[in-house]
Short mmCIF file of C-alpha atoms in Angstrom, two decimals:
data_model
loop_
_atom_site.label_atom_id
_atom_site.label_comp_id
_atom_site.label_asym_id
_atom_site.label_seq_id
_atom_site.Cartn_x
_atom_site.Cartn_y
_atom_site.Cartn_z
CA MET A 1 58.44 30.59 -52.81
CA SER A 2 61.43 32.61 -52.74
CA THR A 3 63.80 32.60 -50.32
CA ALA A 4 64.32 35.13 -47.27
CA THR A 5 67.87 36.32 -46.95
CA ARG A 6 68.68 38.25 -43.52
CA GLY A 7 71.42 41.42 -43.86
CA LYS A 8 71.82 44.89 -42.45
CA ILE A 9 71.20 48.34 -44.42
CA SER A 10 74.18 50.59 -45.05
CA PHE A 11 73.17 53.05 -47.00
CA ILE A 12 69.77 55.28 -47.75
CA GLN A 13 68.74 57.88 -50.33
CA HIS A 14 65.78 59.01 -49.16
CA ASP A 15 65.10 61.16 -51.37
CA LYS A 16 64.33 58.26 -53.90
CA GLN A 17 63.38 56.27 -51.14
CA TYR A 18 65.86 53.45 -51.56
CA ALA A 19 68.67 51.75 -49.72
CA THR A 20 71.37 49.21 -49.80
CA ILE A 21 71.21 45.54 -47.94
CA GLU A 22 74.29 44.27 -47.37
CA TYR A 23 74.43 40.20 -46.66
CA MET A 24 76.71 37.26 -46.96
CA VAL A 25 76.76 34.38 -49.18
CA ASN A 26 79.22 31.51 -48.47
CA GLY A 27 81.48 33.41 -46.51
CA LYS A 28 81.78 36.83 -48.95
CA LYS A 29 79.80 40.14 -47.78
CA LYS A 30 77.90 40.58 -52.08
CA SER A 31 75.22 44.62 -51.60
CA ILE A 32 71.73 44.91 -53.43
CA ASN A 33 69.09 48.20 -52.84
CA GLY A 34 65.65 47.43 -52.60
CA ILE A 35 63.27 50.70 -51.81
CA VAL A 36 62.15 51.44 -48.56
CA SER A 37 59.25 54.00 -49.42
CA GLU A 38 56.14 54.50 -47.35
CA PHE A 39 54.22 52.83 -50.42
CA GLU A 40 55.87 49.39 -50.44
CA GLN A 41 56.23 48.75 -46.55
CA LYS A 42 51.57 49.46 -47.17
CA LYS A 43 51.77 46.77 -50.10
CA LEU A 44 53.25 45.07 -46.95
CA LYS A 45 50.87 45.28 -44.61
CA GLU A 46 48.14 45.20 -47.42
CA LEU A 47 49.75 41.54 -47.67
CA LYS A 48 50.30 40.83 -43.85
CA LEU A 49 53.70 40.90 -44.39
CA ILE A 50 54.59 43.04 -41.38
CA LYS A 51 52.72 44.77 -39.05
CA LYS A 52 53.17 47.98 -39.11
CA ILE A 53 54.72 49.92 -41.08
CA HIS A 54 58.34 51.04 -40.47
CA HIS A 55 61.15 54.15 -41.19
CA PHE A 56 63.49 52.76 -41.93
CA HIS A 57 67.17 54.41 -41.40
CA VAL A 58 70.74 52.95 -41.51
CA GLY A 59 72.04 49.44 -39.26
CA ASP A 60 68.34 48.00 -39.74
CA GLU A 61 68.20 44.92 -39.50
CA VAL A 62 66.11 43.19 -42.75
CA ASN A 63 64.61 40.53 -44.25
CA PHE A 64 64.13 41.06 -47.91
CA VAL A 65 63.83 38.29 -51.09
CA ILE A 66 66.04 38.94 -54.25
CA ASP A 67 63.91 40.02 -57.23
CA LYS A 68 64.68 40.45 -60.71
CA SER A 69 63.77 44.59 -61.49
CA PRO A 70 60.10 45.61 -62.91
CA ARG A 71 62.91 45.60 -66.31
CA GLY A 72 64.65 42.84 -65.69
CA ASP A 73 68.23 43.92 -65.67
CA LYS A 74 69.35 43.84 -62.28
CA MET A 75 68.17 42.15 -59.06
CA VAL A 76 66.91 44.05 -56.10
CA ALA A 77 66.44 43.13 -53.30
CA THR A 78 62.37 43.52 -52.72
CA LYS A 79 59.58 42.47 -48.90
CA ILE A 80 62.31 44.85 -47.21
CA GLN A 81 60.57 43.84 -43.11
CA TYR A 82 62.42 45.63 -40.42
CA ILE A 83 63.87 42.97 -37.72
CA THR A 84 65.74 45.16 -35.35
CA ASN A 85 68.41 47.58 -34.40
CA ASN A 86 71.07 47.62 -32.33
CA GLU A 87 72.46 51.10 -33.57
CA LEU A 88 69.12 52.32 -32.48
CA ALA A 89 68.25 51.04 -29.36
CA ASN A 90 72.42 52.58 -28.86
CA ILE A 91 71.13 55.96 -29.47
CA LEU A 92 67.68 55.85 -27.21
CA TYR A 93 69.89 54.62 -24.20
CA LYS A 94 72.48 57.68 -24.52
CA ALA A 95 69.20 60.27 -25.36
CA SER A 96 67.77 58.56 -22.09
CA LEU A 97 70.98 59.31 -20.32
CA ASP A 98 71.08 63.16 -22.41
CA ASN A 99 68.70 64.87 -23.54
CA LYS A 100 71.08 66.72 -26.01
CA LEU A 101 72.31 65.39 -28.96
CA VAL A 102 73.60 66.31 -32.67
CA GLY A 103 73.07 66.74 -36.34
CA TYR A 104 71.55 67.67 -39.71
CA LEU A 105 68.33 69.61 -40.94
CA LYS A 106 67.70 67.82 -43.54
CA GLU A 107 64.38 68.11 -46.23
CA VAL A 108 62.71 64.96 -47.93
CA ASP A 109 60.47 66.02 -50.28
CA GLY A 110 58.91 68.71 -48.67
CA LYS A 111 59.31 67.20 -45.09
CA LEU A 112 62.36 68.16 -41.78
CA PHE A 113 63.91 65.41 -40.83
CA ILE A 114 67.42 65.36 -38.02
CA LYS A 115 70.21 63.41 -39.82
CA GLU A 116 72.49 62.33 -35.86
CA THR A 117 75.83 62.43 -36.40
CA SER A 118 77.32 59.92 -35.96
CA THR A 119 75.21 57.46 -36.51
CA HIS A 120 73.38 59.15 -40.19
CA PHE A 121 69.37 57.55 -38.22
CA PHE A 122 67.47 60.26 -40.15
CA PHE A 123 65.01 61.57 -37.28
CA PRO A 124 61.22 63.63 -38.77
CA LEU A 125 61.71 66.58 -37.72
CA VAL A 126 57.78 68.05 -34.87
CA LEU A 127 57.54 71.63 -34.60
CA SER A 128 55.81 73.04 -32.02
CA PRO A 129 52.33 74.76 -33.09
CA TRP A 130 53.32 77.95 -31.91
CA GLU A 131 57.09 77.14 -33.01
CA ARG A 132 58.86 79.38 -35.82
CA GLU A 133 59.22 75.81 -38.62
CA PRO A 134 63.41 76.55 -39.42
CA SER A 135 64.51 78.96 -42.45
CA SER A 136 66.31 76.80 -45.65
CA GLN A 137 69.56 78.31 -44.50
CA PHE A 138 69.36 75.67 -41.80
CA VAL A 139 69.01 73.27 -43.60
CA ASN A 140 72.12 70.51 -44.14
CA GLU A 141 73.45 72.72 -40.75
CA HIS A 142 74.44 71.70 -37.68
CA ILE A 143 72.52 71.02 -35.08
CA LEU A 144 71.68 70.38 -31.76
CA PHE A 145 67.84 68.17 -31.70
CA SER A 146 66.46 66.73 -28.36
CA LEU A 147 64.49 63.27 -28.97
CA ASP A 148 60.48 62.26 -27.31
CA ASN A 149 58.83 58.67 -27.79
CA ILE A 150 62.39 57.04 -26.55
CA ASP A 151 60.57 54.22 -25.01
CA ASN A 152 58.70 53.56 -28.75
CA PRO A 153 61.29 53.05 -31.90
CA GLU A 154 59.02 52.90 -34.84
CA LYS A 155 58.03 56.34 -33.18
CA VAL A 156 61.11 57.93 -32.35
CA THR A 157 60.41 61.77 -33.53
CA ALA A 158 62.93 64.99 -32.26
CA ARG A 159 62.57 68.41 -31.81
CA LEU A 160 64.39 70.73 -31.66
CA PHE A 161 66.92 71.91 -29.06
CA LYS A 162 66.06 75.54 -28.73
CA PRO A 163 63.02 75.95 -29.99
CA HIS A 164 62.09 79.04 -31.59
CA TYR A 165 58.64 80.08 -30.62
CA ILE A 166 55.97 82.86 -31.50
CA PRO A 167 56.08 85.79 -29.53
CA GLU A 168 52.31 85.27 -28.16
CA PHE A 169 53.57 81.46 -26.78
CA LYS A 170 55.77 83.43 -24.79
CA ILE A 171 52.59 85.52 -23.75
CA ALA A 172 50.61 82.63 -23.19
CA GLN A 173 53.58 80.63 -20.61
CA GLN A 174 53.46 84.78 -18.88
CA LEU A 175 49.60 83.78 -18.31
CA TYR A 176 49.92 80.07 -17.13
CA LYS A 177 51.95 80.90 -15.19
CA ASN A 178 50.29 83.71 -12.99
CA LYS A 179 47.28 81.78 -13.28
CA ALA A 180 45.75 84.22 -14.38
CA VAL A 181 41.29 85.32 -15.86
CA ILE A 182 41.76 86.41 -19.57
CA GLU A 183 39.27 87.20 -21.24
CA ALA A 184 38.89 85.45 -24.52
CA PRO A 185 36.95 86.28 -27.08
CA VAL A 186 34.85 83.10 -29.42
CA PHE A 187 36.06 82.83 -32.43
CA LYS A 188 33.56 79.61 -33.22
CA VAL A 189 31.45 76.84 -31.40
CA THR A 190 30.66 74.49 -33.31
CA GLN A 191 28.27 71.03 -31.80
CA HIS A 192 32.07 68.82 -29.79
CA GLY A 193 33.81 72.48 -28.99
CA VAL A 194 32.93 76.08 -28.18
CA TYR A 195 36.59 78.44 -30.00
CA VAL A 196 38.46 80.83 -28.35
CA ASN A 197 41.53 82.95 -29.08
CA ILE A 198 43.91 83.39 -26.37
CA VAL A 199 46.70 85.16 -26.88
CA GLY A 200 45.35 87.66 -30.19
CA GLU A 201 44.83 85.21 -32.97
CA ASN A 202 47.66 83.07 -32.83
CA ILE A 203 46.87 81.21 -29.13
CA GLN A 204 43.67 79.63 -29.58
CA GLY A 205 41.84 77.39 -27.06
CA LYS A 206 38.84 75.05 -27.20
CA LEU A 207 36.55 74.51 -24.04
CA PRO A 208 33.79 72.21 -24.24
CA VAL A 209 29.31 72.48 -24.27
CA ALA A 210 28.38 72.98 -21.71
CA GLU A 211 25.00 69.85 -21.39
CA GLY A 212 22.01 70.03 -21.17
CA ASP A 213 22.04 74.06 -20.58
CA GLU A 214 22.08 76.50 -23.90
CA SER A 215 21.81 79.04 -22.34
CA GLN A 216 25.05 78.26 -20.97
CA THR A 217 26.85 78.09 -24.43
CA PRO A 218 28.47 81.83 -25.24
CA SER A 219 27.77 82.93 -29.18
CA GLU A 220 30.16 84.14 -31.14
CA GLY A 221 31.73 86.67 -30.43
CA ASP A 222 30.97 86.37 -27.55
CA LYS A 223 33.47 87.03 -24.17
CA ILE A 224 33.97 84.88 -20.84
CA LYS A 225 36.44 84.16 -18.36
CA VAL A 226 39.36 81.43 -18.30
CA ARG A 227 41.94 80.66 -17.22
CA ILE A 228 45.07 78.29 -18.39
CA SER A 229 44.62 74.96 -16.84
CA TYR A 230 48.25 73.37 -18.62
CA LEU A 231 49.91 74.20 -20.90
CA SER A 232 53.35 72.70 -23.93
CA PRO A 233 54.97 73.18 -26.89
CA MET A 234 52.14 71.03 -28.19
CA ARG A 235 49.01 71.62 -26.37
CA ILE A 236 46.99 73.48 -23.85
CA VAL A 237 43.74 73.29 -22.21
CA LEU A 238 41.79 75.90 -20.54
CA GLU A 239 39.02 75.84 -17.94
CA ARG A 240 36.75 78.22 -18.19
CA LEU A 241 35.84 80.66 -15.19
CA SER A 242 31.84 81.99 -13.98
#
């Protein structure tokens, strides 16, 4: 059975999904590369070597096994398992005090990330359903962002500090603020809910199907009176008015 070695990730190539790990041997610092892809993490989880998939950052302390590469021409790190990251804890603490951070917008495998400037951590960027995606011209440019889920290091995500919403979302915000009554057209009815347009076809919502009285269930094309009872950048909740 291979012996696990402890080290710290000093560099990550997110495009090629490999990391450089620094570790000590007899008082001397050495480095080794290994794959840190989601695919490799899933294999470790299936083998029950890890409990959950980890998105790796620079500064992660890890356990790993030194093995020969598939071609047998060099030694590589395998079975890479996340232990902790004190630097990540520090940046999350900083965000808890002032959640306005500076980073770079990055694109990896078609997905958007924010690379924090001081730690070089990559945080997945989550956009609102009603938010315009940043133009490609902003990739690799400085950008202000905030962090969400800071109480759960495994699920930390980034959001833009100054998001650009579609005009319809701003109208919905005003309707919510004014507690306005909206005559919403029904565009779909299923066993799971009644779907309506709130502001054109770009802001839509869902209502539960009335139980026990089919006469209360509208048809496609009907208009029903609703009010927005809750609105956030990620969620809209409606109440039906009689």
